[in-house]
Every structure is written in C-alpha cells, then in structure tokens.
C-alpha cells in the first residue's frame, strides 16, 4: 500500500495480488455484510466536495460493521471557513478518529493529508486526479459481470479530461491487458500524461470523437461518464460539450450479450432513461457493490483483515 501506513491514496501503490485479494475480501462482505469487525472504531468522513454515493456507502459500511461515524458533508459548516488549514483539520480529526475518509476539490490533497496524518487516509476523490475506491468497485463490478478482469474491451465515454474515475481505472487495469477506447469531445480528451502512462505500461488504446455502433458492438464494458460542470472555468465551453454523447436504448441493439453499461454516477443526460430497463444496464448494481468494496477497504486500512 502507498503512503502512510495503510492509507489508500491511489491504486499506483497496489500490485495485482493486492487488488485481487481486496476484491475477494469484498466478495466475502457481500456474502456477510454485517460482521461487527469495527466495534469500538470511529471513522471520520470529511467531504469538502458534494457526494451522495461515496459518502453514504462509506458511512453505511462503517455502520454495518459496528463502528461509528463522525464528520461533515459540507465544509462551509467547519472551521476551514475561518481559515483553518487542511493540515490542522487533519491533525484535529486524527485526535478523534481511527481512520479519515476524505474528498477534496484539490488534486493531491489526499496525498498531502496522508503525509501529515497519524491515522490512515482513504482518498474519496481529489479534484480531477484519482478516485481509488470507485475504481475498486468498478473492478469488482466488471469481474462479477464478466467473470474475469483480463482481456476486456472497455469504452470510456465522456469527460476523460477531468474524470478522476477513468484516471484511476487506467492505473488499476494495467495488470489485466485491457483494450480501451477513449471516446470524448476534443475539449475533454484523455490528458497526455495518462496516454503516456498507457504507453509505458503497455495498455492498448484508441481515441474516438464519436460514439459509433461499430465501437460499441465490440465492447464488454461501456463506461459512461458525466461532463462535470464544476470543473469548467468557462461555462460556455461546458454548454458546448455537455450533451456530446447521449446513450439511448436503441444504440444497444446488436451489442454483445455480456456487454454491461456502467457509470460512476451521478448521471445528467448522458444515459437516457430508456436504458435503465435494459438488462445490460448495470449502474445501480455497480453503486450497490460500492458498499461491499468499501467495507473491505475500511477494514484493510485499519489492518483488521
Ligand atoms: N461516484 C461518485 O463518486 O458519486 P458521488 O459523487 O455521489 O459520491
């Protein structure tokens, strides 16, 4: 694991064995989600950015495992508005909690927190950088639906520039010989540094500017993402690109039987509501899998597995 103790900041510090072992642990939590492993433990959730799934599934995980949760979902209610630094906030909270789960709007904030914190940190998303717990649940969902992680054909669609979930996924999939299709408007292409990462790590990819049937027809996983309004400094540019790709049910005709539609959620317009009842739609089950994966990640961070 990387950084301090058993903090989880990115998936760069995990090898293939670590990833598969954590997924196996998550499967055990799916079979038995209410084991009281966290009795006597307090976990802090510090969310400097909005969240529904990540915060609530981490908090549900702690509650189901018998621990207790402190924290905030709106930093405006905290002393950070009085000028308290992130370091001081982390030092204070580590006086009260055994583990800190933090989402922050700045890239690198989680790594910095892990360097100053006496207790482990789990990165619940740092700006446009990484979202490792999301990727672990994405891998869990892929393995569960495909029966394997190796040799998958994966379309990543939408905001590949600011999308931290797709950045984290590249890191984790380097062990599994994927073929990626990066499908985005020009303004939101996969950043050069991640394409270089793919080249260095032998990850195959093709870039596309349209979501065409030929590409979808080869896919095992169609991973849609939201164009993230909150990352744009120019709202005109957001308006121009926000509806670049909208997946409709009719576009899924002739696709592979094993194809699953995934999305880290929340969605806005990029998956039409008529896809929801298609058996290939998997995004709500994907979010549910997050509970079991996060149970495993919390227990691992606290060295309880
Ligand atoms: N996928 C995800 O991070 O969702 P939230 O922003 O609702 O936590």
CSV table of C-alpha atoms and ligand atoms in Angstrom, one decimal:
chain,number,residue,atom,x,y,z
A,1,UNK,CA,0.0,0.0,0.0
A,2,UNK,CA,1.2,3.6,-0.6
A,3,UNK,CA,2.0,6.4,1.7
A,4,UNK,CA,1.4,6.4,5.4
A,5,UNK,CA,0.5,3.1,7.0
A,6,UNK,CA,-2.4,1.6,5.1
A,7,UNK,CA,-3.7,4.8,3.5
A,8,UNK,CA,-5.3,4.4,0.1
A,9,UNK,CA,-4.4,7.4,-2.0
A,10,UNK,CA,-4.2,6.0,-5.5
A,11,UNK,CA,-4.1,2.5,-6.9
A,12,UNK,CA,-0.5,3.0,-8.0
A,13,UNK,CA,0.8,1.5,-4.7
A,14,UNK,CA,-1.2,-1.8,-5.2
A,15,UNK,CA,0.0,-4.7,-7.2
A,16,UNK,CA,-2.2,-7.3,-9.0
A,17,UNK,CA,-2.2,-9.6,-6.0
A,18,UNK,CA,-3.3,-6.8,-3.6
A,19,UNK,CA,-6.1,-5.8,-6.0
A,20,UNK,CA,-7.4,-9.3,-6.4
A,21,UNK,CA,-7.2,-10.0,-2.7
A,22,UNK,CA,-9.2,-6.9,-1.9
A,23,UNK,CA,-11.8,-7.9,-4.4
A,24,UNK,CA,-12.0,-11.3,-2.8
A,25,UNK,CA,-12.4,-9.7,0.6
A,26,UNK,CA,-15.2,-7.5,-0.9
A,27,UNK,CA,-17.0,-10.7,-2.1
A,28,UNK,CA,-16.9,-12.1,1.5
A,29,UNK,CA,-18.5,-8.8,2.7
A,30,UNK,CA,-21.2,-9.2,0.0
A,31,UNK,CA,-22.0,-12.6,1.4
A,32,UNK,CA,-21.9,-11.3,5.0
A,33,UNK,CA,-22.1,-7.5,5.1
A,34,UNK,CA,-22.9,-7.1,8.9
A,35,UNK,CA,-19.9,-8.6,10.6
A,36,UNK,CA,-19.1,-6.5,13.7
A,37,UNK,CA,-15.4,-6.0,12.8
A,38,UNK,CA,-15.3,-2.3,13.6
A,39,UNK,CA,-16.7,-2.5,17.2
A,40,UNK,CA,-15.0,0.4,19.1
A,41,UNK,CA,-13.7,2.1,16.0
A,42,UNK,CA,-14.5,5.7,14.9
A,43,UNK,CA,-14.2,6.7,11.3
A,44,UNK,CA,-14.3,10.3,10.1
A,45,UNK,CA,-15.8,11.3,6.7
A,46,UNK,CA,-14.5,14.7,5.7
A,47,UNK,CA,-16.2,15.8,2.4
A,48,UNK,CA,-15.0,19.1,1.1
A,49,UNK,CA,-16.9,18.4,-2.1
A,50,UNK,CA,-20.5,17.1,-2.7
A,51,UNK,CA,-21.2,13.4,-2.7
A,52,UNK,CA,-24.1,11.0,-2.5
A,53,UNK,CA,-22.8,7.5,-3.1
A,54,UNK,CA,-19.3,7.7,-1.9
A,55,UNK,CA,-20.0,9.3,1.5
A,56,UNK,CA,-23.2,7.3,2.2
A,57,UNK,CA,-21.8,4.0,1.1
A,58,UNK,CA,-18.6,4.5,3.3
A,59,UNK,CA,-20.8,5.6,6.2
A,60,UNK,CA,-23.2,2.6,5.7
A,61,UNK,CA,-20.2,0.3,5.6
A,62,UNK,CA,-19.0,1.6,9.0
A,63,UNK,CA,-22.4,1.3,10.5
A,64,UNK,CA,-23.0,-2.2,9.2
A,65,UNK,CA,-19.6,-3.3,10.6
A,66,UNK,CA,-20.4,-1.9,14.1
A,67,UNK,CA,-18.3,1.2,14.0
A,68,UNK,CA,-19.2,4.9,14.5
A,69,UNK,CA,-19.0,7.8,12.1
A,70,UNK,CA,-18.2,11.5,12.7
A,71,UNK,CA,-17.6,14.1,10.0
A,72,UNK,CA,-19.1,16.6,7.7
A,73,UNK,CA,-20.7,16.7,4.3
A,74,UNK,CA,-20.4,20.5,3.9
A,75,UNK,CA,-17.1,22.2,4.7
A,76,UNK,CA,-19.0,25.5,5.0
A,77,UNK,CA,-20.1,24.4,8.4
A,78,UNK,CA,-16.5,23.8,9.6
A,79,UNK,CA,-13.6,26.0,10.8
A,80,UNK,CA,-12.0,25.7,7.4
A,81,UNK,CA,-14.2,28.8,6.6
A,82,UNK,CA,-12.3,30.6,9.4
A,83,UNK,CA,-9.0,29.9,7.7
A,84,UNK,CA,-8.0,26.6,9.4
A,85,UNK,CA,-5.6,24.8,7.1
A,86,UNK,CA,-6.1,21.3,5.8
A,87,UNK,CA,-3.1,20.1,7.9
A,88,UNK,CA,-4.6,21.5,11.1
A,89,UNK,CA,-8.0,20.0,10.3
A,90,UNK,CA,-6.4,16.6,9.7
A,91,UNK,CA,-4.4,16.8,12.9
A,92,UNK,CA,-7.5,17.7,14.9
A,93,UNK,CA,-9.7,15.0,13.4
A,94,UNK,CA,-7.0,12.4,13.9
A,95,UNK,CA,-7.3,13.1,17.6
A,96,UNK,CA,-10.9,11.8,17.5
A,97,UNK,CA,-11.0,9.1,14.7
A,98,UNK,CA,-9.1,5.9,13.8
A,99,UNK,CA,-9.4,6.5,10.1
A,100,UNK,CA,-10.2,9.5,7.9
A,101,UNK,CA,-12.0,9.2,4.6
A,102,UNK,CA,-11.7,12.5,2.7
A,103,UNK,CA,-13.0,14.0,-0.5
A,104,UNK,CA,-11.3,17.3,-1.5
A,105,UNK,CA,-11.5,19.6,-4.6
A,106,UNK,CA,-7.7,19.9,-4.9
A,107,UNK,CA,-5.6,17.3,-6.7
A,108,UNK,CA,-3.0,16.0,-4.3
A,109,UNK,CA,-5.0,16.9,-1.2
A,110,UNK,CA,-5.4,13.3,-0.1
A,111,UNK,CA,-1.7,12.5,-0.6
A,112,UNK,CA,-0.8,15.6,1.4
A,113,UNK,CA,-3.2,14.6,4.2
A,114,UNK,CA,-1.7,11.1,4.3
A,115,UNK,CA,1.8,12.7,4.8
A,116,UNK,CA,0.7,14.7,7.8
A,117,UNK,CA,-1.9,12.4,9.4
A,118,UNK,CA,-1.1,10.0,12.2
A,119,UNK,CA,-4.1,7.8,11.1
A,120,UNK,CA,-4.7,6.3,7.7
A,121,UNK,CA,-6.4,8.3,5.0
A,122,UNK,CA,-8.7,6.9,2.3
A,123,UNK,CA,-9.0,9.2,-0.8
A,124,UNK,CA,-12.7,9.5,-1.6
A,125,UNK,CA,-11.8,11.7,-4.7
A,126,UNK,CA,-9.2,14.5,-5.1
A,127,UNK,CA,-10.2,17.0,-7.7
A,128,UNK,CA,-9.7,15.6,-11.3
A,129,UNK,CA,-7.0,13.3,-10.1
A,130,UNK,CA,-8.0,9.9,-8.6
A,131,UNK,CA,-10.9,8.1,-7.0
A,132,UNK,CA,-9.5,4.7,-6.0
A,133,UNK,CA,-12.4,3.3,-4.1
A,134,UNK,CA,-14.7,4.0,-7.1
A,135,UNK,CA,-12.2,2.1,-9.3
A,136,UNK,CA,-12.1,-0.8,-6.9
A,137,UNK,CA,-15.9,-1.1,-7.1
A,138,UNK,CA,-15.7,-0.7,-10.8
A,139,UNK,CA,-13.3,-3.6,-11.0
A,140,UNK,CA,-15.5,-5.6,-8.6
A,141,UNK,CA,-18.5,-5.0,-10.9
A,142,UNK,CA,-16.5,-5.9,-14.0
A,143,UNK,CA,-15.3,-9.2,-12.5
A,144,UNK,CA,-18.7,-10.0,-11.2
A,145,UNK,CA,-20.5,-9.4,-14.6
A,146,UNK,CA,-17.7,-10.7,-16.9
A,147,UNK,CA,-16.3,-13.5,-14.8
A,148,UNK,CA,-12.8,-12.1,-15.3
A,149,UNK,CA,-10.8,-8.9,-15.5
A,150,UNK,CA,-8.3,-10.0,-18.1
A,151,UNK,CA,-8.5,-9.0,-21.8
A,152,UNK,CA,-11.6,-6.8,-21.6
A,153,UNK,CA,-12.6,-4.4,-24.3
A,154,UNK,CA,-13.6,-1.2,-22.4
A,155,UNK,CA,-15.1,2.0,-23.9
A,156,UNK,CA,-14.6,5.1,-21.7
A,157,UNK,CA,-17.0,7.8,-22.8
A,158,UNK,CA,-17.5,11.4,-21.9
A,159,UNK,CA,-15.3,13.6,-19.8
A,160,UNK,CA,-11.9,11.9,-19.9
A,161,UNK,CA,-10.0,15.1,-19.1
A,162,UNK,CA,-11.4,15.8,-15.6
A,163,UNK,CA,-12.9,12.4,-14.9
A,164,UNK,CA,-11.0,11.0,-11.9
A,165,UNK,CA,-12.7,7.7,-12.1
A,166,UNK,CA,-11.3,7.0,-15.6
A,167,UNK,CA,-7.9,8.1,-14.5
A,168,UNK,CA,-7.9,5.7,-11.5
A,169,UNK,CA,-9.2,2.9,-13.8
A,170,UNK,CA,-6.2,3.1,-16.1
A,171,UNK,CA,-3.9,2.7,-13.1
A,172,UNK,CA,-5.7,-0.4,-11.8
A,173,UNK,CA,-6.2,-2.1,-15.2
A,174,UNK,CA,-2.5,-2.1,-16.1
A,175,UNK,CA,-2.3,-5.6,-14.8
A,176,UNK,CA,-5.2,-7.0,-16.9
A,177,UNK,CA,-4.3,-6.5,-20.6
A,178,UNK,CA,-7.4,-4.3,-21.5
A,179,UNK,CA,-8.1,-2.6,-24.8
A,180,UNK,CA,-9.5,0.8,-24.1
A,181,UNK,CA,-11.5,3.1,-26.4
A,182,UNK,CA,-11.3,6.7,-25.3
A,183,UNK,CA,-14.4,8.4,-26.6
A,184,UNK,CA,-14.7,12.1,-25.9
A,185,UNK,CA,-15.2,15.5,-27.5
A,186,UNK,CA,-11.8,17.2,-28.4
A,187,UNK,CA,-12.1,19.5,-25.4
A,188,UNK,CA,-12.3,16.6,-23.0
A,189,UNK,CA,-9.8,14.2,-24.4
A,190,UNK,CA,-7.7,11.9,-22.1
A,191,UNK,CA,-4.8,14.0,-20.9
A,192,UNK,CA,-1.4,13.3,-22.5
A,193,UNK,CA,0.1,12.2,-19.1
A,194,UNK,CA,-2.4,9.4,-18.9
A,195,UNK,CA,-1.9,8.3,-22.5
A,196,UNK,CA,1.8,8.3,-21.8
A,197,UNK,CA,1.1,6.1,-18.8
A,198,UNK,CA,-0.8,3.7,-21.0
A,199,UNK,CA,2.2,3.6,-23.4
A,200,UNK,CA,4.7,3.0,-20.6
A,201,UNK,CA,2.5,0.2,-19.1
A,202,UNK,CA,1.6,-1.5,-22.4
A,203,UNK,CA,-2.1,-0.6,-22.2
A,204,UNK,CA,-3.7,-0.6,-25.6
A,205,UNK,CA,-6.0,2.3,-26.5
A,206,UNK,CA,-7.7,4.0,-29.4
A,207,UNK,CA,-9.1,7.5,-29.4
A,208,UNK,CA,-12.5,8.4,-30.9
A,209,UNK,CA,-14.6,11.6,-31.2
A,210,UNK,CA,-17.9,9.8,-31.9
A,211,UNK,CA,-19.7,7.1,-30.2
A,212,UNK,CA,-20.4,4.8,-33.1
A,213,UNK,CA,-22.1,1.4,-33.3
A,214,UNK,CA,-19.0,-0.4,-34.6
A,215,UNK,CA,-17.1,0.6,-31.4
A,216,UNK,CA,-20.0,-0.2,-29.0
A,217,UNK,CA,-20.5,-3.6,-30.8
A,218,UNK,CA,-17.0,-4.8,-29.8
A,219,UNK,CA,-17.3,-3.7,-26.1
A,220,UNK,CA,-17.6,-5.8,-23.0
A,221,UNK,CA,-17.9,-2.6,-20.8
A,222,UNK,CA,-19.4,0.7,-21.9
A,223,UNK,CA,-18.4,3.1,-19.1
A,224,UNK,CA,-20.3,6.4,-19.5
A,225,UNK,CA,-19.2,9.5,-17.5
A,226,UNK,CA,-20.8,12.8,-16.7
A,227,UNK,CA,-19.4,16.1,-18.2
A,228,UNK,CA,-18.5,17.8,-14.9
A,229,UNK,CA,-19.8,21.3,-14.9
A,230,UNK,CA,-17.9,22.1,-11.6
A,231,UNK,CA,-14.5,21.6,-13.3
A,232,UNK,CA,-15.1,24.2,-16.1
A,233,UNK,CA,-13.8,27.7,-15.7
A,234,UNK,CA,-15.6,28.7,-19.0
A,235,UNK,CA,-19.3,27.8,-18.7
A,236,UNK,CA,-19.8,28.5,-22.5
A,237,UNK,CA,-17.4,25.6,-23.1
A,238,UNK,CA,-19.4,23.4,-20.8
A,239,UNK,CA,-22.7,24.3,-22.6
A,240,UNK,CA,-21.0,23.4,-25.9
A,241,UNK,CA,-19.8,19.9,-24.9
A,242,UNK,CA,-22.3,18.8,-22.1
A,243,UNK,CA,-24.5,16.8,-24.4
A,244,UNK,CA,-21.8,15.4,-26.8
A,245,UNK,CA,-22.8,11.8,-26.1
A,246,UNK,CA,-26.2,10.5,-25.1
A,247,UNK,CA,-26.6,6.8,-24.9
A,248,UNK,CA,-30.0,5.7,-26.0
A,249,UNK,CA,-31.5,2.2,-25.7
A,250,UNK,CA,-31.8,1.8,-29.5
A,251,UNK,CA,-27.9,2.2,-29.7
A,252,UNK,CA,-27.6,-1.1,-27.7
A,253,UNK,CA,-29.1,-3.3,-30.4
A,254,UNK,CA,-26.6,-5.8,-31.8
A,255,UNK,CA,-24.2,-5.4,-28.9
A,256,UNK,CA,-22.5,-8.3,-27.2
A,257,UNK,CA,-24.7,-10.3,-24.7
A,258,UNK,CA,-22.1,-9.8,-22.0
A,259,UNK,CA,-22.0,-6.0,-22.5
A,260,UNK,CA,-22.7,-4.0,-19.3
A,261,UNK,CA,-23.4,-0.3,-19.1
A,262,UNK,CA,-21.5,1.2,-16.2
A,263,UNK,CA,-21.4,4.8,-14.9
A,264,UNK,CA,-19.9,6.1,-11.6
A,265,UNK,CA,-23.0,8.3,-11.3
A,266,UNK,CA,-24.4,10.8,-10.8
A,267,UNK,CA,-25.7,11.0,-14.4
A,268,UNK,CA,-27.2,14.0,-16.0
A,269,UNK,CA,-28.1,13.5,-19.7
A,270,UNK,CA,-25.5,11.0,-20.9
A,271,UNK,CA,-27.6,7.9,-20.3
A,272,UNK,CA,-31.2,8.2,-21.5
A,273,UNK,CA,-33.8,6.9,-19.0
A,274,UNK,CA,-34.9,4.3,-21.5
A,275,UNK,CA,-31.6,2.5,-21.0
A,276,UNK,CA,-32.5,1.8,-17.3
A,277,UNK,CA,-34.7,-1.2,-18.0
A,278,UNK,CA,-32.3,-2.8,-20.4
A,279,UNK,CA,-30.7,-5.9,-18.8
A,280,UNK,CA,-27.3,-4.6,-19.9
A,281,UNK,CA,-27.7,-1.5,-17.6
A,282,UNK,CA,-25.6,-2.1,-14.6
A,283,UNK,CA,-25.0,1.3,-13.0
A,284,UNK,CA,-27.3,0.9,-10.0
A,285,UNK,CA,-26.0,-2.5,-9.1
A,286,UNK,CA,-22.5,-1.1,-9.6
A,287,UNK,CA,-23.2,1.6,-6.9
A,288,UNK,CA,-24.5,-1.1,-4.6
A,289,UNK,CA,-21.3,-3.1,-5.0
A,290,UNK,CA,-19.6,0.0,-3.6
A,291,UNK,CA,-20.8,-0.9,-0.1
A,292,UNK,CA,-19.1,-4.3,-0.1
A,293,UNK,CA,-15.9,-2.9,-1.6
A,294,UNK,CA,-15.7,-0.1,0.9
A,295,UNK,CA,-16.3,-2.4,3.8
A,296,UNK,CA,-13.1,-4.2,2.6
A,297,UNK,CA,-11.2,-1.0,2.1
A,298,UNK,CA,-12.0,0.3,5.5
A,299,UNK,CA,-11.1,-2.9,7.3
A,300,UNK,CA,-7.9,-3.2,5.3
A,301,UNK,CA,-6.9,0.4,6.1
A,302,UNK,CA,-7.4,-0.4,9.8
A,303,UNK,CA,-5.4,-3.6,9.4
A,304,UNK,CA,-8.4,-5.7,10.5
A,305,UNK,CA,-8.5,-8.3,7.7
B,1,LIG,N1,-19.4,8.1,-8.0
B,1,LIG,C1,-19.3,9.0,-7.1
B,1,LIG,O1,-18.3,9.5,-6.6
B,1,LIG,O2,-20.6,9.5,-6.7
B,1,LIG,P1,-20.8,10.7,-5.6
B,1,LIG,O3,-20.1,11.9,-6.1
B,1,LIG,O4,-22.3,10.8,-5.4
B,1,LIG,O5,-20.1,10.2,-4.3
